[in-house]
């Protein structure tokens, strides 16, 4: 059992100073995914920034254990870029 | 003439709750106030009723908060109802044999405990009391429907704001004073179990709601700071609380 903290970046940094007691690192990693999923379901606009969404799971000592990274790519814009390069 | 101020302390708030949605004659009120009852004190998380129980008591919340919860096989918990001072906690066992959920103290609570058989006799003899029981059950069902909508279709910010609004008005209607005076009684983890969010997501959403100025935090807890702003964020309508009754 340990206390884990889940910080996010989605254009701005949000520090979790409360944290959550969980049985082990593996469960904490899964919780990071669940939290990221919850944030995405709640507000899809969260990915509008170039950096996408980053959830960082940190243990009580401040050690980074796990990072969830979600980004989206606008295929239309990228295809247009490729097309321009070919021409 | 019966005067509600003369009702036993454990019964006065129960009468206030019933009168918030139903008309009861002074004779009906006196009959309820005269019911034999005991006071029970419980600590946070103590069980009041367990799923599978056969209940012969009708507990009424005299002070403190309680909640109904259900758990999946895997241990996932959802708080499906929050009960406030004055709320009868188990009218349904008058009509249904088996308790279908767990009922626990959220804070330290005082209960006024009436025997179901005693209350049943009143319900059979006095139609206005029977009607008040029905209205109470119907309003609880309406609140349950709103919670389904809240958790299913509102985003986290509106969902949290909505819960604040609901508890505020329910507390006001039984004369307990709203969440602008009292602190939100639920912890972050309990809010997560009500709203179907992770505790960390609740913390993030509390901070976001605080930035709008709708709620304010101090060392002792969270209170409503700007009710109109909160109502706006929640898109709250009090219609489902049936505050226009009786």
XYZ file of C-alpha atoms in Angstrom:
333
model
C 0.000 0.000 0.000
C 1.314 3.430 -0.866
C 0.209 6.907 -1.783
C 0.340 7.804 -5.450
C -0.095 11.164 -7.172
C -1.415 11.820 -10.653
C -0.225 15.034 -12.320
C -1.498 16.083 -15.727
C -0.369 18.284 -18.614
C -2.863 19.364 -21.240
C -1.653 22.814 -22.200
C -1.259 23.629 -18.543
C 0.139 21.652 -15.639
C -2.189 20.376 -12.928
C -0.477 19.088 -9.798
C -2.293 16.485 -7.713
C -1.376 17.288 -4.130
C -3.961 14.973 -2.532
C -3.124 11.636 -4.122
C -4.676 8.232 -3.677
C -3.821 5.166 -1.556
C -3.368 2.119 -3.784
C -1.999 -1.393 -3.173
C 0.960 -1.322 -5.592
C 2.679 0.361 -8.564
C 0.827 -1.771 -11.094
C -2.579 -0.711 -9.753
C -1.346 2.901 -9.783
C -0.409 2.544 -13.465
C -3.899 1.253 -14.247
C -5.399 4.128 -12.254
C -3.457 6.588 -14.446
C -5.102 5.027 -17.521
C -8.526 5.135 -15.890
C -8.021 8.781 -14.902
C -6.847 9.694 -18.410
C -9.856 7.897 -19.880
C -12.159 9.729 -17.512
C -10.655 13.116 -18.490
C -10.976 12.310 -22.204
C -14.574 11.136 -21.884
C -15.392 14.244 -19.874
C -13.898 16.783 -22.246
C -12.629 15.684 -25.675
C -11.295 19.240 -26.219
C -8.547 18.336 -23.766
C -6.486 17.129 -26.778
C -6.664 20.432 -28.665
C -3.191 21.412 -27.512
C -0.150 20.244 -29.450
C 1.136 18.321 -26.443
C -2.008 16.226 -26.142
C -2.759 14.840 -22.700
C -0.108 13.518 -20.337
C -0.902 11.790 -17.039
C 2.108 11.212 -14.807
C 1.893 8.764 -11.922
C 4.343 9.617 -9.150
C 4.996 7.755 -5.909
C 5.257 9.172 -2.397
C 9.000 9.884 -2.860
C 8.278 11.900 -6.017
C 9.616 9.210 -8.359
C 7.917 9.063 -11.763
C 6.562 5.541 -12.254
C 4.370 5.708 -15.289
C 3.304 8.159 -17.986
C 0.157 7.930 -20.067
C 0.448 9.906 -23.305
C -2.489 10.574 -25.602
C -2.191 12.651 -28.745
C -4.361 13.061 -31.792
C -3.309 13.736 -35.367
C -5.449 15.660 -37.813
C -5.037 13.430 -40.852
C -6.437 15.974 -43.318
C -3.889 18.615 -42.362
C -1.067 16.081 -42.470
C -2.113 14.710 -45.859
C -2.159 18.258 -47.190
C 1.410 18.683 -45.940
C 2.512 15.451 -47.617
C 0.816 16.492 -50.845
C 2.627 19.839 -50.835
C 5.949 18.108 -50.235
C 5.369 15.730 -53.196
C 4.559 18.588 -55.543
C -53.956 21.998 19.673
C -50.740 20.243 18.659
C -47.710 22.488 18.381
C -44.818 21.065 16.361
C -42.336 22.862 18.615
C -43.612 20.637 21.412
C -42.838 17.442 19.479
C -40.025 15.290 20.894
C -36.691 16.542 19.464
C -36.174 13.333 17.495
C -39.580 13.697 15.856
C -39.629 17.457 15.113
C -37.265 17.266 12.136
C -39.087 14.188 10.777
C -42.330 16.207 10.849
C -40.528 19.130 9.182
C -39.446 16.805 6.379
C -42.937 15.368 5.825
C -44.499 18.857 5.967
C -42.009 20.093 3.361
C -43.919 18.040 0.780
C -47.273 17.060 2.340
C -50.207 18.564 4.182
C -50.824 16.910 7.541
C -53.501 17.943 10.009
C -52.474 18.780 13.560
C -54.062 15.440 14.602
C -51.880 13.570 12.067
C -48.797 15.422 13.264
C -49.644 14.710 16.905
C -50.119 11.008 16.090
C -46.663 10.816 14.505
C -45.054 12.772 17.358
C -46.609 10.353 19.859
C -45.088 7.228 18.237
C -42.858 5.235 20.571
C -39.251 5.691 19.481
C -35.661 5.306 20.574
C -32.551 7.310 19.795
C -29.502 5.509 18.381
C -26.069 7.041 17.806
C -23.716 5.665 15.167
C -20.197 6.456 13.983
C -19.224 7.235 10.360
C -19.505 4.163 8.080
C -21.492 2.150 10.655
C -24.195 0.114 8.966
C -27.838 1.051 9.542
C -29.238 -1.638 7.211
C -27.546 -4.326 5.137
C -28.532 -5.752 1.782
C -30.491 -8.936 2.446
C -31.779 -7.800 5.860
C -35.406 -8.140 6.842
C -36.065 -4.877 8.601
C -38.662 -4.284 11.281
C -37.589 -0.718 12.052
C -38.128 2.607 10.344
C -35.080 4.730 11.197
C -35.305 8.503 10.668
C -32.162 10.588 10.404
C -32.259 13.062 13.276
C -28.814 14.557 12.728
C -25.866 13.863 10.445
C -25.793 12.349 6.968
C -26.251 8.805 5.670
C -25.976 7.113 2.292
C -27.342 4.175 0.365
C -24.707 2.206 -1.509
C -24.393 -0.864 -3.681
C -21.239 -2.844 -4.453
C -20.296 -4.986 -7.470
C -18.761 -8.442 -7.018
C -15.385 -6.862 -7.819
C -15.717 -4.342 -4.979
C -16.676 -1.300 -7.056
C -18.894 0.889 -4.914
C -21.521 3.393 -5.983
C -23.296 5.678 -3.537
C -26.834 5.774 -4.942
C -28.507 8.131 -2.483
C -27.595 10.683 0.184
C -29.896 11.162 3.164
C -30.068 14.387 5.160
C -31.480 15.269 8.608
C -35.238 14.611 8.728
C -35.187 11.927 6.030
C -36.992 8.658 6.780
C -34.472 5.968 5.827
C -36.607 2.924 5.191
C -40.248 3.499 4.323
C -39.878 0.786 1.698
C -39.598 -2.035 4.242
C -43.257 -1.378 5.074
C -44.028 -2.767 1.610
C -41.018 -4.887 0.572
C -39.712 -7.862 2.535
C -35.966 -7.695 1.850
C -33.566 -4.736 2.029
C -31.980 -4.327 -1.441
C -28.986 -2.089 -0.652
C -26.662 -1.073 2.171
C -27.447 1.956 4.299
C -24.522 3.497 6.188
C -23.756 6.534 8.307
C -21.737 9.092 6.353
C -20.958 11.236 9.396
C -21.665 10.589 13.052
C -25.456 10.289 13.122
C -28.354 10.266 15.526
C -31.294 8.112 14.490
C -34.855 8.193 15.699
C -35.947 4.576 15.493
C -39.641 3.769 15.114
C -41.016 0.225 14.802
C -42.424 -0.385 11.331
C -45.451 -2.111 12.876
C -46.274 1.074 14.832
C -45.890 3.288 11.785
C -47.907 0.856 9.657
C -50.848 1.188 12.036
C -50.785 4.979 11.555
C -50.568 4.639 7.783
C -53.594 2.332 7.756
C -55.657 4.624 9.973
C -54.714 8.002 8.496
C -54.878 8.533 4.701
C -52.934 11.829 4.790
C -50.000 10.044 6.439
C -50.197 7.233 3.890
C -50.127 9.872 1.163
C -47.110 11.601 2.735
C -45.237 8.273 2.753
C -46.042 7.801 -0.940
C -44.948 11.346 -1.821
C -41.675 10.859 0.078
C -40.959 7.635 -1.813
C -41.876 9.243 -5.172
C -39.588 12.231 -4.599
C -36.715 9.908 -3.666
C -37.344 8.036 -6.946
C -37.327 11.348 -8.847
C -33.989 12.255 -7.261
C -32.668 8.841 -8.333
C -33.692 9.545 -11.952
C -31.920 12.904 -11.847
C -28.776 11.168 -10.552
C -28.893 8.741 -13.498
C -29.000 11.723 -15.860
C -26.339 13.558 -13.871
C -23.830 10.699 -13.889
C -24.677 9.553 -17.388
C -24.813 12.775 -19.338
C -23.331 15.776 -17.518
C -19.615 16.558 -17.594
C -17.649 16.410 -14.363
C -17.881 20.130 -13.596
C -21.651 20.359 -14.098
C -22.137 16.999 -12.328
C -20.320 18.161 -9.205
C -22.017 21.577 -9.263
C -25.404 19.848 -9.583
C -24.821 17.744 -6.472
C -23.903 20.876 -4.487
C -27.119 22.599 -5.665
C -29.307 19.596 -4.817
C -27.971 19.129 -1.291
C -28.194 22.883 -0.689
C -31.904 23.060 -1.548
C -32.801 19.829 0.222
C -31.136 21.081 3.404
C -32.878 24.459 3.118
C -36.291 22.815 2.720
C -36.067 20.949 6.031
C -34.785 24.045 7.861
C -31.257 22.717 8.325
C -29.457 25.626 6.626
C -27.820 25.216 3.228
C -24.310 24.479 1.997
C -23.489 28.189 2.077
C -23.441 27.782 5.878
C -22.609 24.100 6.363
C -19.664 22.427 4.685
C -20.124 19.746 2.035
C -20.347 16.602 4.193
C -18.815 14.206 1.639
C -15.093 13.494 1.367
C -13.373 13.489 -2.000
C -13.549 9.685 -2.175
C -17.243 9.667 -1.254
C -17.906 12.325 -3.921
C -16.117 10.033 -6.383
C -18.432 7.158 -5.419
C -21.493 9.400 -5.876
C -20.420 10.938 -9.175
C -18.829 7.883 -10.793
C -15.474 9.674 -11.158
C -12.043 8.726 -9.851
C -11.058 10.541 -6.612
C -8.240 12.344 -8.426
C -10.694 13.546 -11.074
C -12.978 14.818 -8.291
C -10.084 16.772 -6.781
C -9.267 18.304 -10.166
C -12.944 19.205 -10.689
C -13.249 20.740 -7.201
C -10.296 22.969 -8.048
C -11.888 23.962 -11.371
C -15.198 24.757 -9.646
C -13.319 26.772 -7.027
C -11.670 28.819 -9.811
C -15.137 29.818 -11.094
C -15.851 31.316 -7.655
C -18.951 29.106 -7.130
C -17.451 27.244 -4.160
C -14.779 28.183 -1.645
C -12.492 26.031 0.462
C -11.068 26.763 3.859
C -9.378 24.562 6.427
C -12.690 23.162 7.637
C -14.300 22.267 4.353
C -16.001 23.356 1.143
C -18.947 25.741 1.009
C -21.051 27.420 -1.650
C -19.692 30.919 -2.277
C -21.831 32.008 -5.252
C -25.099 30.104 -5.622
C -26.156 31.773 -8.903
C -22.831 30.910 -10.511
C -23.147 27.323 -9.249
C -26.689 27.015 -10.643
C -25.425 28.337 -13.981
C -22.578 25.813 -14.154
C -24.887 22.933 -13.154
C -27.755 24.125 -15.392
C -29.752 23.273 -12.291
C -33.533 23.197 -12.237
C -35.211 22.277 -8.947
C -38.325 20.852 -10.632
C -37.354 17.218 -9.877
C -37.185 18.019 -6.138
C -40.908 18.874 -6.256
C -40.410 21.903 -4.033
C -43.827 23.174 -5.174
C -45.526 20.489 -3.036
C -47.919 20.330 -1.207
